[in-house]
């Protein structure tokens, strides 16, 4: 089945130690999103790629970076994780086009990040 | 500014009964999409149902239906014949141009046996 896969499912890192979360998709969707979701809150969009074009949200901290080396893969890099970065990180994809509003986003199972 | 409001932080329903989860939205866009997602405690976000702003018929997907009242700017989710596996957090969301989603704060549904 076509899907969105996030690895690992659980990630533990140390305070200040860089960490990378990965996302891959077999849907061949041109848009990929990264969300941060803290306990009992709605997902918060960090950034998204439209093909190779990177779009950062205005309030995303500089500590968060992303790479999309090809259509299938997207990475979230946290350069110096702080305790406040402990959260669920969700990757999503959609088949979209400029101005499009009717395509659902398909999510991976998420990576739960803990900071020691 | 666009906004999604879910006024029910938590809901209980008896197994096999129907339940309605409320969602209102605010937008000045003419074209928009409305979505419902289910998030079990394991964390994955599952797409349930979609309604387009120009769709005249209410969307249905199996036991899920979306009660779309455009004039009232509401897009309530109706789950018929609730099952224990329906216990989860439910998010209403709206797309903006370019496909970005705006989420409501969610409603936690508990199904009682």
Short mmCIF file of C-alpha atoms in Angstrom, two decimals:
data_model
loop_
_atom_site.label_atom_id
_atom_site.label_comp_id
_atom_site.label_asym_id
_atom_site.label_seq_id
_atom_site.Cartn_x
_atom_site.Cartn_y
_atom_site.Cartn_z
CA UNK A 1 0.00 0.00 0.00
CA UNK A 2 1.14 3.51 -0.74
CA UNK A 3 1.99 5.25 2.47
CA UNK A 4 3.94 7.74 4.54
CA UNK A 5 6.62 6.20 6.74
CA UNK A 6 8.36 7.89 9.62
CA UNK A 7 11.46 6.56 11.34
CA UNK A 8 12.09 6.03 14.10
CA UNK A 9 8.78 5.72 15.93
CA UNK A 10 10.43 6.80 19.18
CA UNK A 11 13.60 8.87 19.47
CA UNK A 12 15.49 9.80 22.60
CA UNK A 13 18.26 12.37 22.44
CA UNK A 14 20.28 14.43 24.85
CA UNK A 15 19.84 18.11 25.50
CA UNK A 16 21.78 20.00 22.83
CA UNK A 17 22.66 16.91 20.75
CA UNK A 18 21.57 17.21 17.10
CA UNK A 19 18.89 14.82 15.98
CA UNK A 20 17.39 13.95 12.59
CA UNK A 21 13.93 12.55 11.96
CA UNK A 22 13.11 11.00 8.63
CA UNK A 23 10.03 10.67 6.48
CA UNK A 24 9.52 8.78 3.26
CA UNK A 25 6.51 8.41 1.00
CA UNK A 26 5.42 6.10 -1.78
CA UNK A 27 2.46 8.28 -2.79
CA UNK A 28 4.53 10.40 -5.19
CA UNK A 29 2.98 13.52 -3.70
CA UNK A 30 4.66 16.79 -4.51
CA UNK A 31 4.04 18.48 -1.14
CA UNK A 32 5.56 17.35 2.18
CA UNK A 33 4.88 18.90 5.58
CA UNK A 34 6.42 18.72 9.03
CA UNK A 35 4.30 19.34 12.11
CA UNK A 36 5.11 19.54 15.78
CA UNK A 37 2.42 18.34 18.18
CA UNK A 38 2.69 18.74 21.93
CA UNK A 39 0.49 16.89 24.37
CA UNK A 40 -3.23 17.75 24.17
CA UNK A 41 -2.62 20.32 21.43
CA UNK A 42 -3.34 20.54 17.74
CA UNK A 43 -0.48 19.94 15.29
CA UNK A 44 1.56 23.04 14.51
CA UNK A 45 3.01 23.42 11.04
CA UNK A 46 6.77 23.98 11.05
CA UNK A 47 7.45 24.10 7.29
CA UNK A 48 6.58 22.44 4.02
CA UNK A 49 8.09 21.69 0.65
CA UNK A 50 6.24 22.26 -2.58
CA UNK A 51 8.42 20.11 -4.83
CA UNK A 52 11.88 21.52 -4.05
CA UNK A 53 10.62 24.87 -2.83
CA UNK A 54 11.03 25.23 0.92
CA UNK A 55 8.40 27.24 2.84
CA UNK A 56 9.14 28.10 6.44
CA UNK A 57 6.43 29.22 8.87
CA UNK A 58 7.17 32.63 10.35
CA UNK A 59 7.27 31.38 13.93
CA UNK A 60 9.36 28.25 13.37
CA UNK A 61 12.56 28.54 15.43
CA UNK A 62 15.89 28.61 13.57
CA UNK A 63 16.82 25.49 15.52
CA UNK A 64 14.60 23.52 13.15
CA UNK A 65 15.81 22.81 9.64
CA UNK A 66 14.62 20.53 6.85
CA UNK A 67 15.99 18.81 3.79
CA UNK A 68 14.25 17.17 0.87
CA UNK A 69 16.85 15.42 -1.28
CA UNK A 70 14.25 13.89 -3.60
CA UNK A 71 10.48 13.50 -4.02
CA UNK A 72 10.29 10.51 -1.69
CA UNK A 73 12.31 11.65 1.32
CA UNK A 74 12.19 14.55 3.73
CA UNK A 75 14.21 15.11 6.91
CA UNK A 76 13.69 17.23 9.98
CA UNK A 77 16.91 18.34 11.68
CA UNK A 78 16.89 19.80 15.17
CA UNK A 79 20.29 21.37 15.64
CA UNK A 80 20.33 21.82 19.42
CA UNK A 81 17.28 20.25 21.02
CA UNK A 82 15.96 21.84 24.16
CA UNK A 83 13.56 20.38 26.70
CA UNK A 84 10.74 22.32 25.07
CA UNK A 85 11.26 20.45 21.81
CA UNK A 86 10.00 17.18 23.28
CA UNK A 87 6.92 16.42 21.22
CA UNK A 88 5.37 14.23 18.55
CA UNK A 89 6.63 15.14 15.08
CA UNK A 90 4.29 14.36 12.24
CA UNK A 91 5.15 14.20 8.56
CA UNK A 92 2.40 14.58 5.98
CA UNK A 93 2.10 14.65 2.23
CA UNK A 94 -0.46 15.90 -0.23
CA UNK A 95 -0.96 16.01 -3.96
CA UNK A 96 -1.42 19.70 -4.33
CA UNK A 97 -1.08 22.58 -6.70
CA UNK A 98 -1.07 26.36 -6.25
CA UNK A 99 -4.47 27.46 -5.03
CA UNK A 100 -5.65 23.91 -4.42
CA UNK A 101 -7.79 23.30 -1.33
CA UNK A 102 -9.35 19.90 -1.86
CA UNK A 103 -6.50 17.46 -1.37
CA UNK A 104 -6.29 15.72 2.02
CA UNK A 105 -2.98 15.46 3.77
CA UNK A 106 -1.82 11.92 4.48
CA UNK A 107 0.11 11.53 7.69
CA UNK A 108 2.76 9.14 8.88
CA UNK A 109 2.57 7.48 12.29
CA UNK A 110 4.76 10.17 13.82
CA UNK A 111 8.03 10.18 15.77
CA UNK A 112 7.78 10.78 19.49
CA UNK A 113 10.87 12.72 20.54
CA UNK A 114 12.11 12.75 24.12
CA UNK A 115 14.93 14.97 25.40
CA UNK A 116 17.08 13.87 28.33
CA UNK B 1 -8.07 35.56 9.85
CA UNK B 2 -9.04 31.94 9.32
CA UNK B 3 -9.97 29.93 12.38
CA UNK B 4 -11.44 26.56 13.34
CA UNK B 5 -13.34 26.18 16.62
CA UNK B 6 -14.20 22.92 18.33
CA UNK B 7 -16.12 23.73 21.49
CA UNK B 8 -16.28 20.20 22.96
CA UNK B 9 -12.98 19.27 24.65
CA UNK B 10 -14.39 15.86 25.55
CA UNK B 11 -17.42 13.75 24.66
CA UNK B 12 -18.82 10.45 25.86
CA UNK B 13 -21.06 8.16 23.82
CA UNK B 14 -22.54 4.77 24.44
CA UNK B 15 -21.42 1.99 22.12
CA UNK B 16 -23.72 1.58 19.08
CA UNK B 17 -25.19 5.08 19.46
CA UNK B 18 -24.59 8.01 17.13
CA UNK B 19 -22.55 11.05 18.14
CA UNK B 20 -22.05 14.51 16.67
CA UNK B 21 -18.78 16.39 17.04
CA UNK B 22 -19.10 20.13 16.50
CA UNK B 23 -16.91 22.29 14.31
CA UNK B 24 -17.33 25.91 13.25
CA UNK B 25 -15.01 27.83 11.01
CA UNK B 26 -14.28 31.36 9.99
CA UNK B 27 -12.89 32.36 6.62
CA UNK B 28 -13.32 35.02 3.99
CA UNK B 29 -12.17 32.68 1.23
CA UNK B 30 -14.76 31.49 -1.30
CA UNK B 31 -12.92 28.24 -1.99
CA UNK B 32 -11.86 26.08 0.93
CA UNK B 33 -11.85 22.49 2.09
CA UNK B 34 -12.99 21.04 5.39
CA UNK B 35 -11.52 17.84 6.80
CA UNK B 36 -11.90 15.60 9.80
CA UNK B 37 -9.00 13.57 11.18
CA UNK B 38 -8.92 10.91 13.88
CA UNK B 39 -5.91 10.57 16.16
CA UNK B 40 -5.84 7.48 18.42
CA UNK B 41 -3.63 7.43 21.50
CA UNK B 42 -0.88 5.79 19.41
CA UNK B 43 -0.45 9.12 17.64
CA UNK B 44 -1.08 8.57 13.93
CA UNK B 45 -3.39 11.07 12.21
CA UNK B 46 -6.03 9.31 10.11
CA UNK B 47 -7.97 11.15 7.39
CA UNK B 48 -11.71 10.49 7.72
CA UNK B 49 -13.75 12.73 5.46
CA UNK B 50 -13.60 15.81 3.24
CA UNK B 51 -16.15 18.51 2.28
CA UNK B 52 -15.50 21.15 -0.35
CA UNK B 53 -16.96 24.61 0.01
CA UNK B 54 -18.77 24.27 -3.31
CA UNK B 55 -20.13 20.79 -2.64
CA UNK B 56 -23.90 20.89 -2.28
CA UNK B 57 -24.25 17.38 -0.89
CA UNK B 58 -23.01 16.43 2.55
CA UNK B 59 -20.02 14.09 2.40
CA UNK B 60 -20.34 10.53 3.68
CA UNK B 61 -17.72 7.81 4.20
CA UNK B 62 -19.07 4.64 5.74
CA UNK B 63 -20.15 5.43 9.30
CA UNK B 64 -18.90 9.01 9.01
CA UNK B 65 -20.91 11.87 7.61
CA UNK B 66 -20.25 15.56 7.56
CA UNK B 67 -23.16 17.88 8.29
CA UNK B 68 -22.14 20.95 6.27
CA UNK B 69 -24.11 24.14 6.87
CA UNK B 70 -22.36 26.81 4.86
CA UNK B 71 -24.48 29.78 6.01
CA UNK B 72 -23.75 28.88 9.63
CA UNK B 73 -20.11 28.06 8.84
CA UNK B 74 -20.36 24.72 10.54
CA UNK B 75 -19.02 21.31 9.54
CA UNK B 76 -20.07 18.82 12.19
CA UNK B 77 -18.91 15.20 12.08
CA UNK B 78 -21.55 12.54 12.71
CA UNK B 79 -20.39 9.04 13.65
CA UNK B 80 -23.15 6.47 13.46
CA UNK B 81 -23.20 3.21 15.44
CA UNK B 82 -20.18 4.07 17.61
CA UNK B 83 -17.61 1.37 18.26
CA UNK B 84 -15.05 1.05 21.04
CA UNK B 85 -12.34 1.62 18.43
CA UNK B 86 -13.75 5.08 17.74
CA UNK B 87 -12.33 6.32 21.04
CA UNK B 88 -9.75 8.90 19.97
CA UNK B 89 -9.05 12.59 19.51
CA UNK B 90 -10.87 14.11 16.54
CA UNK B 91 -9.60 17.20 14.74
CA UNK B 92 -11.54 19.40 12.38
CA UNK B 93 -9.33 21.20 9.87
CA UNK B 94 -9.63 23.64 7.00
CA UNK B 95 -7.35 24.20 4.05
CA UNK B 96 -6.11 27.52 2.94
CA UNK B 97 -4.88 28.22 -0.57
CA UNK B 98 -1.89 26.06 -1.32
CA UNK B 99 -3.17 23.23 0.82
CA UNK B 100 -1.95 24.28 4.28
CA UNK B 101 -4.19 23.04 7.08
CA UNK B 102 -5.61 24.98 9.99
CA UNK B 103 -6.61 22.67 12.86
CA UNK B 104 -9.13 23.08 15.62
CA UNK B 105 -8.15 22.21 19.17
CA UNK B 106 -9.70 18.76 18.96
CA UNK B 107 -12.44 16.80 20.71
CA UNK B 108 -11.59 13.69 22.72
CA UNK B 109 -14.26 11.06 22.17
CA UNK B 110 -14.71 8.19 24.60
CA UNK B 111 -16.99 5.29 23.66
CA UNK B 112 -18.44 3.42 26.63
CA UNK B 113 -19.33 -0.28 26.39
#
